[in-house]
Coordinates of C-alpha atoms in Angstrom, one line a residue:
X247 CA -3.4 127.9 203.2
X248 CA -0.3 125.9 203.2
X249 CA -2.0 122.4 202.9
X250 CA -2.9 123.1 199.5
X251 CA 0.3 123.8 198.1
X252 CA 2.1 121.2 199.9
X253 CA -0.1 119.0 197.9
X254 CA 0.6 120.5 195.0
X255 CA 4.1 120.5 195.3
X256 CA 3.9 116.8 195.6
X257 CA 1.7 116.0 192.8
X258 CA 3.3 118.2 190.3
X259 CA 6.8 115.8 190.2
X260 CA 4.3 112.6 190.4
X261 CA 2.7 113.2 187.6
X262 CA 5.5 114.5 185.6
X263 CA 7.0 110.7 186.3
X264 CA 3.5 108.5 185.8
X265 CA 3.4 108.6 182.5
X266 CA 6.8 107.6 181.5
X267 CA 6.3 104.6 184.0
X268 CA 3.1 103.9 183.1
X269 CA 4.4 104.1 179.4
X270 CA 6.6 101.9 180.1
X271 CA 5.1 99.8 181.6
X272 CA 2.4 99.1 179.1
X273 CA 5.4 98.9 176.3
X274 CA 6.5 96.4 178.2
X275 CA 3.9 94.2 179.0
X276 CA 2.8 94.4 175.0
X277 CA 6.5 93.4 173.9
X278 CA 5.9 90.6 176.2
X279 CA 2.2 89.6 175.2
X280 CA 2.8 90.1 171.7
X281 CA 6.3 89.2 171.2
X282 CA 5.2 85.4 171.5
X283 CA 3.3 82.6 169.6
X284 CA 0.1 81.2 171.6
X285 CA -2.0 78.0 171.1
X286 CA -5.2 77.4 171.7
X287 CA -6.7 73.7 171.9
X288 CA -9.0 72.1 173.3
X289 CA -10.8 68.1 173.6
X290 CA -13.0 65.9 174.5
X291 CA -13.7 62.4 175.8
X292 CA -16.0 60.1 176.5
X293 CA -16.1 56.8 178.1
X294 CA -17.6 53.6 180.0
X295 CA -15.8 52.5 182.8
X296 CA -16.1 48.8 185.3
X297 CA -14.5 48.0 187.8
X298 CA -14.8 45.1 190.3
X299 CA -12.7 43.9 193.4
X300 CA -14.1 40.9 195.4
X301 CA -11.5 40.4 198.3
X302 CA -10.5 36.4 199.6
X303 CA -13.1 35.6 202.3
X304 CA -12.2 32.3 202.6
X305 CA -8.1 32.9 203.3
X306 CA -9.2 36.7 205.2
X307 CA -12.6 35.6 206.4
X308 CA -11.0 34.6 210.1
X309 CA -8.5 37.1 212.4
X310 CA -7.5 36.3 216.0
X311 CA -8.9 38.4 218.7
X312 CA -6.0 39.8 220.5
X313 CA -7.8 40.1 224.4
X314 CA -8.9 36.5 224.3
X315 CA -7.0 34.4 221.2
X316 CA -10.1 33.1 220.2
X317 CA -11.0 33.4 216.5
X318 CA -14.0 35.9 215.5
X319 CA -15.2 36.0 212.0
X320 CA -14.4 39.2 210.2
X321 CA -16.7 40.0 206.7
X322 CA -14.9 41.1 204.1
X323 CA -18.2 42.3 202.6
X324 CA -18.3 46.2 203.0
X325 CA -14.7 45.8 201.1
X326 CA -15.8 44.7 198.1
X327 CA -15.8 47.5 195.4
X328 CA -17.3 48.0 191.9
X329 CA -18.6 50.3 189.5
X330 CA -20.1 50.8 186.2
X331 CA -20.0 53.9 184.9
X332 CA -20.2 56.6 182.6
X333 CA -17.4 59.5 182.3
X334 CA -17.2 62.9 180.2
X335 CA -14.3 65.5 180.5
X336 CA -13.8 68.2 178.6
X337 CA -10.2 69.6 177.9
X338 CA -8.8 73.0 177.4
X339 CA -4.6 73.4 177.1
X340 CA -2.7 77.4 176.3
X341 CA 0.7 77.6 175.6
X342 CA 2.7 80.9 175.6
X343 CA 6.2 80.7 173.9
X344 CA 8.6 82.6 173.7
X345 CA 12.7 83.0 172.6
X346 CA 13.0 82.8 176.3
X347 CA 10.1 81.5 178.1
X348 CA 7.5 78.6 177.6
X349 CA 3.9 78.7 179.5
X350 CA 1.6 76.3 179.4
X351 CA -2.0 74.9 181.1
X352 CA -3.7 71.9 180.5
X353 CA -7.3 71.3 182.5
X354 CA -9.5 68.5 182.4
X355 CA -12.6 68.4 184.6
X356 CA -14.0 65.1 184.6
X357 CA -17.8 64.6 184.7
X358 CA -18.4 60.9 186.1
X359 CA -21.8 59.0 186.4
X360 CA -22.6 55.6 187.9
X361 CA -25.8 53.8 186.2
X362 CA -25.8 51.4 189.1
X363 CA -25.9 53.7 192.3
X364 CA -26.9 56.2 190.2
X365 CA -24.3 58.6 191.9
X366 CA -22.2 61.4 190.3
X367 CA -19.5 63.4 190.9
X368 CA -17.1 65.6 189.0
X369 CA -12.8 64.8 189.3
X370 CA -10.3 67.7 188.4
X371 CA -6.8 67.0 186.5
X372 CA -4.8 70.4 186.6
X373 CA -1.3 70.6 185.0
X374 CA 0.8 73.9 184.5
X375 CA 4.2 74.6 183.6
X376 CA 6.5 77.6 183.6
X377 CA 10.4 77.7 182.2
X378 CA 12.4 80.7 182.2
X379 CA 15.9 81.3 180.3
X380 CA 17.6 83.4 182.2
X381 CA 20.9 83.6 180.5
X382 CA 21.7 80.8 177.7
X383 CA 22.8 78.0 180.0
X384 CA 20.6 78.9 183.2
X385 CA 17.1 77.5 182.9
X386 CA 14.0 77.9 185.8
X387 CA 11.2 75.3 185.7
X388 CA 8.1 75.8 187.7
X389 CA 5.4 73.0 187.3
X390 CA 1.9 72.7 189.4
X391 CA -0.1 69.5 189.5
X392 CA -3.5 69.1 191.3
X393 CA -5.6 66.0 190.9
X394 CA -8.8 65.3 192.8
X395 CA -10.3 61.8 192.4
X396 CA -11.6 58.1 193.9
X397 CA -9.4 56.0 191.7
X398 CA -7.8 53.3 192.6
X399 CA -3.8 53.8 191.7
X400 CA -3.5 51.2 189.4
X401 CA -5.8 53.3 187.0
X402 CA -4.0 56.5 186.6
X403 CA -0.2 57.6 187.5
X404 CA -1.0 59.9 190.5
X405 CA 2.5 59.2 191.8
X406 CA 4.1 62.6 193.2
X407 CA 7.2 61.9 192.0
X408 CA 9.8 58.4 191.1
X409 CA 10.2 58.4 195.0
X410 CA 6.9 58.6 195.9
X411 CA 3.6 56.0 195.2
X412 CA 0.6 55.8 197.1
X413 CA -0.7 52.2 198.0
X414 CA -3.9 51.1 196.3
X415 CA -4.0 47.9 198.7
X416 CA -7.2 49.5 200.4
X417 CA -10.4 50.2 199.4
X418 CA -11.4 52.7 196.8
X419 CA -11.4 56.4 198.5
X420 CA -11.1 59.6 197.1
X421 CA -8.3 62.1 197.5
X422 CA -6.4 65.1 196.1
X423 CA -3.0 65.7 195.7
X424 CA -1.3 68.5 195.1
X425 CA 2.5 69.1 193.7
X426 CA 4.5 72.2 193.5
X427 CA 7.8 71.9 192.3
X428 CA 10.7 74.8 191.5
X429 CA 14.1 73.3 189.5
X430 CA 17.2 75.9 188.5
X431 CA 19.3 73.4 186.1
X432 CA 22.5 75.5 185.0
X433 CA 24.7 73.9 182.2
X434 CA 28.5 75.0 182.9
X435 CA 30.1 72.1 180.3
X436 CA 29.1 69.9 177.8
X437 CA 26.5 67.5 179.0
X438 CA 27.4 68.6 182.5
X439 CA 24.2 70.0 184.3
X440 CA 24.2 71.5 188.2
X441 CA 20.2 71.9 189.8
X442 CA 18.5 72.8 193.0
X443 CA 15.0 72.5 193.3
X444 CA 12.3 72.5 195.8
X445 CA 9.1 70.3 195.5
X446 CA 5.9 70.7 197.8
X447 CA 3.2 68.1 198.3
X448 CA 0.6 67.1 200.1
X449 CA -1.9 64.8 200.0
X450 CA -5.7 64.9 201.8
X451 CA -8.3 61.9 201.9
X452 CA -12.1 63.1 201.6
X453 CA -14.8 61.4 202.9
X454 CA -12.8 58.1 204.7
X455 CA -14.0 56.0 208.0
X456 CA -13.1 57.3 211.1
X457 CA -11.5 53.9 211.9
X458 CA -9.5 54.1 208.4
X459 CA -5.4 53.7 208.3
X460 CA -5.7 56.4 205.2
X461 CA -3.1 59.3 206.3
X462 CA -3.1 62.7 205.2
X463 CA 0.6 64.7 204.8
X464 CA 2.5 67.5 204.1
X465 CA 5.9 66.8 202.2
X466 CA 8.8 69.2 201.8
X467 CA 11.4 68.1 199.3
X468 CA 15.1 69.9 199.1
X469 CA 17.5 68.6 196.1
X470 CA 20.6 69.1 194.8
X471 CA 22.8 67.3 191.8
X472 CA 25.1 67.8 189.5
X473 CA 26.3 65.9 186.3
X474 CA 29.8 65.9 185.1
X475 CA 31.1 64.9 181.8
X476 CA 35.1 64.5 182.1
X477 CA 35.6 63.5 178.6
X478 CA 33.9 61.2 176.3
X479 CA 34.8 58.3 178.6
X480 CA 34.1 59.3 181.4
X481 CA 30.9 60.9 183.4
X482 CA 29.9 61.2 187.1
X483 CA 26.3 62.5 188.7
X484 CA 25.9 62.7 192.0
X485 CA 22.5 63.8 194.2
X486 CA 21.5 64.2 197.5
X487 CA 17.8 65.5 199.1
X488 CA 16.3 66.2 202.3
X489 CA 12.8 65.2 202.6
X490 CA 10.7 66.4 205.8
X491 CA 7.3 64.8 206.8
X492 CA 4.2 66.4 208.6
X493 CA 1.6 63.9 208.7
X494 CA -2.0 65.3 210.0
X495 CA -3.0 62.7 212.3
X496 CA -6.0 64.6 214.1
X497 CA -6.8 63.6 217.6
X498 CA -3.5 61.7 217.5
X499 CA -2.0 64.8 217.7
X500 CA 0.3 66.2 220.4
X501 CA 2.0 69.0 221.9
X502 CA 5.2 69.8 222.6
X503 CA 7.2 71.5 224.7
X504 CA 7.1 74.9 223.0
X505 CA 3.5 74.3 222.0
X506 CA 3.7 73.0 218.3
X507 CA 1.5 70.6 217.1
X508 CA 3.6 67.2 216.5
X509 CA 3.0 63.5 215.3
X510 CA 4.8 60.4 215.9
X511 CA 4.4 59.9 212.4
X512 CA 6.3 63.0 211.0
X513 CA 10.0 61.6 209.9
X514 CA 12.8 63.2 208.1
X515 CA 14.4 61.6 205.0
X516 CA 18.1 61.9 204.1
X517 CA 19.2 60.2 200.5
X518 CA 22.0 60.2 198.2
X519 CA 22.9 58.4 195.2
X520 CA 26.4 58.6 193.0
X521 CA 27.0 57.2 189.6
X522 CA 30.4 56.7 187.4
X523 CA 29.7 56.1 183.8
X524 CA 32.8 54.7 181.8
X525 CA 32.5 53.7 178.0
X526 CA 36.4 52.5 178.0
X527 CA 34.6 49.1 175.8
X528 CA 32.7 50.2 172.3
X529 CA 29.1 49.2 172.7
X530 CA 29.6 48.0 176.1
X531 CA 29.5 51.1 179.0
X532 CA 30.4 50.0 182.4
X533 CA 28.8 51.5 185.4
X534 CA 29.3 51.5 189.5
X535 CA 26.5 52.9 191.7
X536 CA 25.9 53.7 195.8
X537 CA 22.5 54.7 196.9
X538 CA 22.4 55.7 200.5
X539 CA 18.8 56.3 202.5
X540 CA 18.0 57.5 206.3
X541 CA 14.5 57.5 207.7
X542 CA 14.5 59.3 211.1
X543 CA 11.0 59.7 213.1
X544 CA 10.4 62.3 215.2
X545 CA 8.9 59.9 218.1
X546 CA 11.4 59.2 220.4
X547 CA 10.1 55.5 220.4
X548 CA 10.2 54.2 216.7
X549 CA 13.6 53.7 215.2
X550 CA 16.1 54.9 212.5
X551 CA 16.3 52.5 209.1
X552 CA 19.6 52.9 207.3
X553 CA 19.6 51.2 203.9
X554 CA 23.1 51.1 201.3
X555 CA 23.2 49.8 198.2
X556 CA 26.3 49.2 196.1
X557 CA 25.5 48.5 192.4
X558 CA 28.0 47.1 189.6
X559 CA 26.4 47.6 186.0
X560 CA 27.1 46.4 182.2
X561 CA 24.7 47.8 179.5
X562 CA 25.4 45.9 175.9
X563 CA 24.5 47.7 172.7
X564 CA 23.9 44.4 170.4
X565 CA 22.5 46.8 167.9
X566 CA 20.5 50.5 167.4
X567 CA 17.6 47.6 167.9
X568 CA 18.8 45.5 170.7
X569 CA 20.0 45.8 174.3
X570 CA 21.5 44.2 177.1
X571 CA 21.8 45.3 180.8
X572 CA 22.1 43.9 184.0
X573 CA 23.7 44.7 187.0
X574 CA 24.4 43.1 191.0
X575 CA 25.9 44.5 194.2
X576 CA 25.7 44.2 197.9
X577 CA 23.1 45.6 200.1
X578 CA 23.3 46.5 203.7
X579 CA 20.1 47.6 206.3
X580 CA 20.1 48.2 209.5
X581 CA 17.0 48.7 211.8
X582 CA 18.4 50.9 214.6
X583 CA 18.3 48.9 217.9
X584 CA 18.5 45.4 215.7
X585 CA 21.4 44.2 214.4
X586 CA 22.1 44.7 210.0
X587 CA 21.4 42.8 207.8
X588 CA 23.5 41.5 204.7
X589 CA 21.8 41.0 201.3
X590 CA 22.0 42.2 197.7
X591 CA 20.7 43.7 194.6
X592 CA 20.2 43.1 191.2
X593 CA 18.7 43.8 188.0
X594 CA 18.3 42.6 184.6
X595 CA 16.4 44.4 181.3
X596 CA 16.0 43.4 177.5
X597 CA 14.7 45.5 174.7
X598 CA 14.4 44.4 171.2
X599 CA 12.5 46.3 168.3
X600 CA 11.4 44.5 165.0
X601 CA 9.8 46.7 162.3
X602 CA 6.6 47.0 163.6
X603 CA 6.7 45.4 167.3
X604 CA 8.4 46.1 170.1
X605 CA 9.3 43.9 173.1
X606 CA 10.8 44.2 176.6
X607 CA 11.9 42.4 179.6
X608 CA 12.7 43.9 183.3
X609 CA 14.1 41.6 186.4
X610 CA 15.2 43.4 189.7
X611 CA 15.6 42.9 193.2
X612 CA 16.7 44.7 196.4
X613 CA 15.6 46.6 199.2
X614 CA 13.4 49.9 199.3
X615 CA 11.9 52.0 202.0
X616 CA 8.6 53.7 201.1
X617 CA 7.1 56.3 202.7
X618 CA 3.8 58.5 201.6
X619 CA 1.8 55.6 200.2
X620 CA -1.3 57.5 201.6
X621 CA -1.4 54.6 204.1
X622 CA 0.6 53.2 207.3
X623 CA 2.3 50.4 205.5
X624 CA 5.3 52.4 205.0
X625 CA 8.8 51.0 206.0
X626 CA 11.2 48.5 204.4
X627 CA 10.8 45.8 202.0
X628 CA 12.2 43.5 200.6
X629 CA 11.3 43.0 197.0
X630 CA 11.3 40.9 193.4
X631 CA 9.6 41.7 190.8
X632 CA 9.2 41.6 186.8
X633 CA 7.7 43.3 183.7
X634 CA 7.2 41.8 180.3
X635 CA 5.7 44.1 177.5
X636 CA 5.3 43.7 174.2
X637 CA 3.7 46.2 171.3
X638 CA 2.8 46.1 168.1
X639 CA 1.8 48.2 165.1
X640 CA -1.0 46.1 163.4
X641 CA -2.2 48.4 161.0
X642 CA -0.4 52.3 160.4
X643 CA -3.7 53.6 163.0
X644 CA -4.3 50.2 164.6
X645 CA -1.8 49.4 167.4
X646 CA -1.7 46.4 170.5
X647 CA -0.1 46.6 173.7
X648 CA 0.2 43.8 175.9
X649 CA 1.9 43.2 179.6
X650 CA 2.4 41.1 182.2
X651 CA 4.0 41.5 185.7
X652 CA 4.8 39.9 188.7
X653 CA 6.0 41.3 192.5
X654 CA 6.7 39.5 195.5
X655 CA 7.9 41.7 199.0
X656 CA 8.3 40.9 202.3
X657 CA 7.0 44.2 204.5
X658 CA 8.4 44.8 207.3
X659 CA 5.5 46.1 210.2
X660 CA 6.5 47.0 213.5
X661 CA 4.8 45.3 216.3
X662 CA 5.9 46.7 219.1
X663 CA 8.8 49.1 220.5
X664 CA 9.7 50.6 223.9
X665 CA 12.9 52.5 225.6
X666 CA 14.8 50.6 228.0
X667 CA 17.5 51.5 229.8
X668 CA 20.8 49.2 229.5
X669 CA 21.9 50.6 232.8
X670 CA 19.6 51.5 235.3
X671 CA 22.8 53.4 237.4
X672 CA 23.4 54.9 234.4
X673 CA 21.2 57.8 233.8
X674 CA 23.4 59.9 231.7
X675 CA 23.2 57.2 228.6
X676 CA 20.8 57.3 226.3
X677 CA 17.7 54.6 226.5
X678 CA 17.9 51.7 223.7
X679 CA 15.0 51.2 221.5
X680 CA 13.7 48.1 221.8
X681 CA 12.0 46.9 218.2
X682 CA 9.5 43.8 217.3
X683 CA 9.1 43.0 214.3
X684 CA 7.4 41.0 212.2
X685 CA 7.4 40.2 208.2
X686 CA 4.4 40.0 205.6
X687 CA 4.5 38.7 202.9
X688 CA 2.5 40.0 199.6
X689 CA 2.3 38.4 195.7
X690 CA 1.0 40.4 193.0
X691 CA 0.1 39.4 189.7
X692 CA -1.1 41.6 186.7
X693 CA -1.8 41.4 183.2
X694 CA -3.2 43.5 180.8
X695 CA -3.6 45.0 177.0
X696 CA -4.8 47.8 175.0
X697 CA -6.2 48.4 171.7
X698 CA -6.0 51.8 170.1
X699 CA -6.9 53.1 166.8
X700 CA -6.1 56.6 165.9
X701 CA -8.5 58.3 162.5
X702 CA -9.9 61.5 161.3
X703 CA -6.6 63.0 162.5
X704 CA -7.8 64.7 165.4
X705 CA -9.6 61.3 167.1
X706 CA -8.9 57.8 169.1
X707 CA -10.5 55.3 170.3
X708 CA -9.3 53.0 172.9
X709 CA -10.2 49.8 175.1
X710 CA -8.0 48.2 178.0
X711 CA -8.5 45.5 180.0
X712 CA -6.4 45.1 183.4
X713 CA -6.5 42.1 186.0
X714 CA -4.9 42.4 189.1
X715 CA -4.3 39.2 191.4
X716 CA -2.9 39.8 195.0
X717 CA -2.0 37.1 197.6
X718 CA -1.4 38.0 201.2
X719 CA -0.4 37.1 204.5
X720 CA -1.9 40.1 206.2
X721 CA -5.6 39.7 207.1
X722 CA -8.3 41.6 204.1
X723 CA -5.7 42.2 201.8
X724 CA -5.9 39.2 199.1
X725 CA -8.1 40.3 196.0
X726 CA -8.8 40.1 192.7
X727 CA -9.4 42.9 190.8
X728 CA -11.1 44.0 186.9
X729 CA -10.8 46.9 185.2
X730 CA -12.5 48.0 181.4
X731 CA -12.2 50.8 180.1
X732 CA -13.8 52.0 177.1
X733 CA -12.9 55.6 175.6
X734 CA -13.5 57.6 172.7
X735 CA -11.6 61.6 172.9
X736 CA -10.9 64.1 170.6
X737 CA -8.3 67.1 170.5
X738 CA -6.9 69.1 168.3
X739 CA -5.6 72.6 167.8
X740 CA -8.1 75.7 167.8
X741 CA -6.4 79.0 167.7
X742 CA -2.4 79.5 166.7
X743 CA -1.3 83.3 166.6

């Protein structure tokens, strides 16, 4: 008989405090539902779509065999690629906003048919964004980004991030990628900002040959800057980030010690970059830059890259129409069991605006290393390359874009390393790494232009055309590629309350 009013006992002061929490509860999830202005839109668009890439048999048609040096014909034939197709996606976006907060979704499946092959399939473009005010100078940004599709890079911007660029040198696969990123930018001074963020990728290849070099990852990004304004004069940012690497290599796998799965290919990145800003000359704001990068691999084998760059800059404001910069400096890389290597960098850009065009000019050399192209031709490089674009306004709906750019790089592969040990008495000391190298050489060429026209308010229409010439040393990888696109979409605004 006590059971009974034990339990009662214990309900009576639970359901005395329910509904006030419940109350409030549903008070405040209305104040925050309600207390808010949403947007409702949605699109459509419709296009044709050809593609072609036809690779260089005659410079690529020949590769020695390694066992016996003699030379074996290799076809280039199964590399070929092209398509003509038809596409239709659909588009939905919601945005929540708020005095504090902003939400918003945008969602584009894309329905794909070819009328050659007569195959279909369906690609996914998923982008969602979060900020938060916490107090007035303390802001929270969470974004989301998931794409799933076969194209080739060149024909969308499926980069993770500036850092990060996967290689379109191979054939035509498809993929998904998937970038989740969390920034906490706090403003303590005018035009002085202090952030830490976190960003999560990864990238998985669907569908490739067994014997493919496509490589799947995992990528873990730490970052932290700041941005100080002194005065009017003078400003200085400053950044650093820690990138880790976990590459899913499959059979290549190993264990170790304590039983983890582990890959030579997994590395750890280390980077920094400082910048002082000084406007001491009207019109003419000087700069001085240092960029620092470490690439560490977890194999015990393959060595560390160390690359510094010193950077000296001038940016001339001829007019609000016309500008000036450039900029040179030394550059120092060292493979880690070679010895460095002395070079430099540089950089050159013109913009000039008229009243209806618009044109500009990009120059720049240096070193990078790039990992996460999706491939293994990651490493250092050696680079030069330029950008010419030009746009203009032919009509108040009609409008022209036009480009043309050129990059050559010398890629550094490794051919071979192994440990050796400088001192066979000496077993205390650490084993050298012993690195081959050896350096290809790649040309790219592209050009291309657009023509849009805008009517109706709500609708565009647009048709590009893209060429792609690449010359290299390395065996199958000198093409030439096409591209037309032909699109009509439509969006506009449904619902606003």
């Amino acid at each position: 008989m006590q059971n009974p009013n034990i339990i009662k006992i214990s309900i009576k002061p639970l359901c005395a405090i329910l509904p006030p929490i419940l109350a409030a509860a549903i008070l405040g999830w209305a104040q925050w539902a309600f207390a808010r202005d949403y947007k409702v839109g949605s699109g459509l668009t419709t296009g044709y779509e050809r593609y072609d890439r036809q690779y260089d048999k005659d410079e690529n048609g020949e590769q020695a065999n390694s066992e016996d040096g003699k030379t074996t014909t290799v076809s280039t034939e199964n590399l070929d690629d092209k398509y003509s197709r038809f596409r239709i996606a659909p588009l939905v976006t919601v945005t929540a906003l708020s005095a504090r907060d902003e939400l918003s979704l945008r969602y584009s499946p894309s329905f794909k048919y070819d009328n050659e092959t007569y195959d279909h399939d369906v690609d996914h473009d998923l982008n969602a964004g979060f900020k938060y005010s916490v107090t007035r100078n303390w802001m929270l940004k969470l974004t989301e980004r998931y794409l799933l599709t076969d194209a080739n890079i060149t024909e969308n911007t499926a980069a993770t991030d500036d850092s990060v660029a996967l290689s379109d040198n191979k054939e035509r696969r498809q993929y998904w990628t998937n970038t989740l990123g969390l920034v906490s930018d706090y403003s303590y001074w005018e035009d002085s900002v202090f952030s830490l963020g976190y960003t999560f990728n990864n990238l998985r290849n669907i569908d490739v040959k067994e014997d493919s070099n496509y490589e799947d990852y995992d990528r873990h990004v730490g970052t932290m800057s700041v941005a100080h304004r002194f005065n009017s004069t003078w400003k200085l940012t400053a950044s650093g980030n820690y990138v880790r690497g976990l590459y899913d290599v499959g059979e290549q796998e190993d264990l170790s010690a304590d039983g983890e799965k582990t890959s030579d290919k997994d590395l750890s990145e280390y980077r920094a970059a400082t910048t002082l800003e000084s406007r001491l000359i009207e019109h003419n704001p000087l700069s001085l830059a240092y960029n620092y990068a470490r690439i560490e691999y977890d194999a015990a084998d393959r060595a560390a890259v160390d690359l510094h760059d010193m950077t000296a800059g001038w940016l001339w404001e001829i007019s609000n129409d016309f500008s000036f910069s450039m900029g040179a400096g030394p550059s120092f890389q060292k493979t880690e069991g070679e010895s460095g290597n002395w070079g430099y960098n540089a950089n050159a850009n013109v913009k000039y605006a008229l009243e209806r065009s618009a044109l500009g000019l990009s120059l720049s050399r240096g070193y990078d290393v790039q990992n996460f192209t999706g491939t293994n031709e990651n490493g250092l490089r050696e680079f030069w390359q330029s950008r010419f674009d030009v746009s203009h306004q032919i009509l108040e709906d009609l409008a022209l874009k036009m480009f043309a750019s050129y990059r050559y790089e010398d890629q550094e592969e490794i051919t071979n390393q192994s440990l050796a040990v400088t001192d066979l008495e000496a077993t205390t000391e650490e084993n050298q790494i012993i690195t081959e190298t050896d350096t290809i050489n790649r040309q790219r060429f592209g050009a291309g232009s657009s023509l849009g026209y805008k009517f109706a308010r709500w609708y565009a229409m647009n048709l590009s055309y893209n060429y792609l010439l690449q010359d290299s040393e390395k065996v199958n990888d000198s093409y030439d590629e096409h591209r037309l696109v032909l699109t009509l979409s439509v969006e506009k605004e449904l619902f606003n309350w």
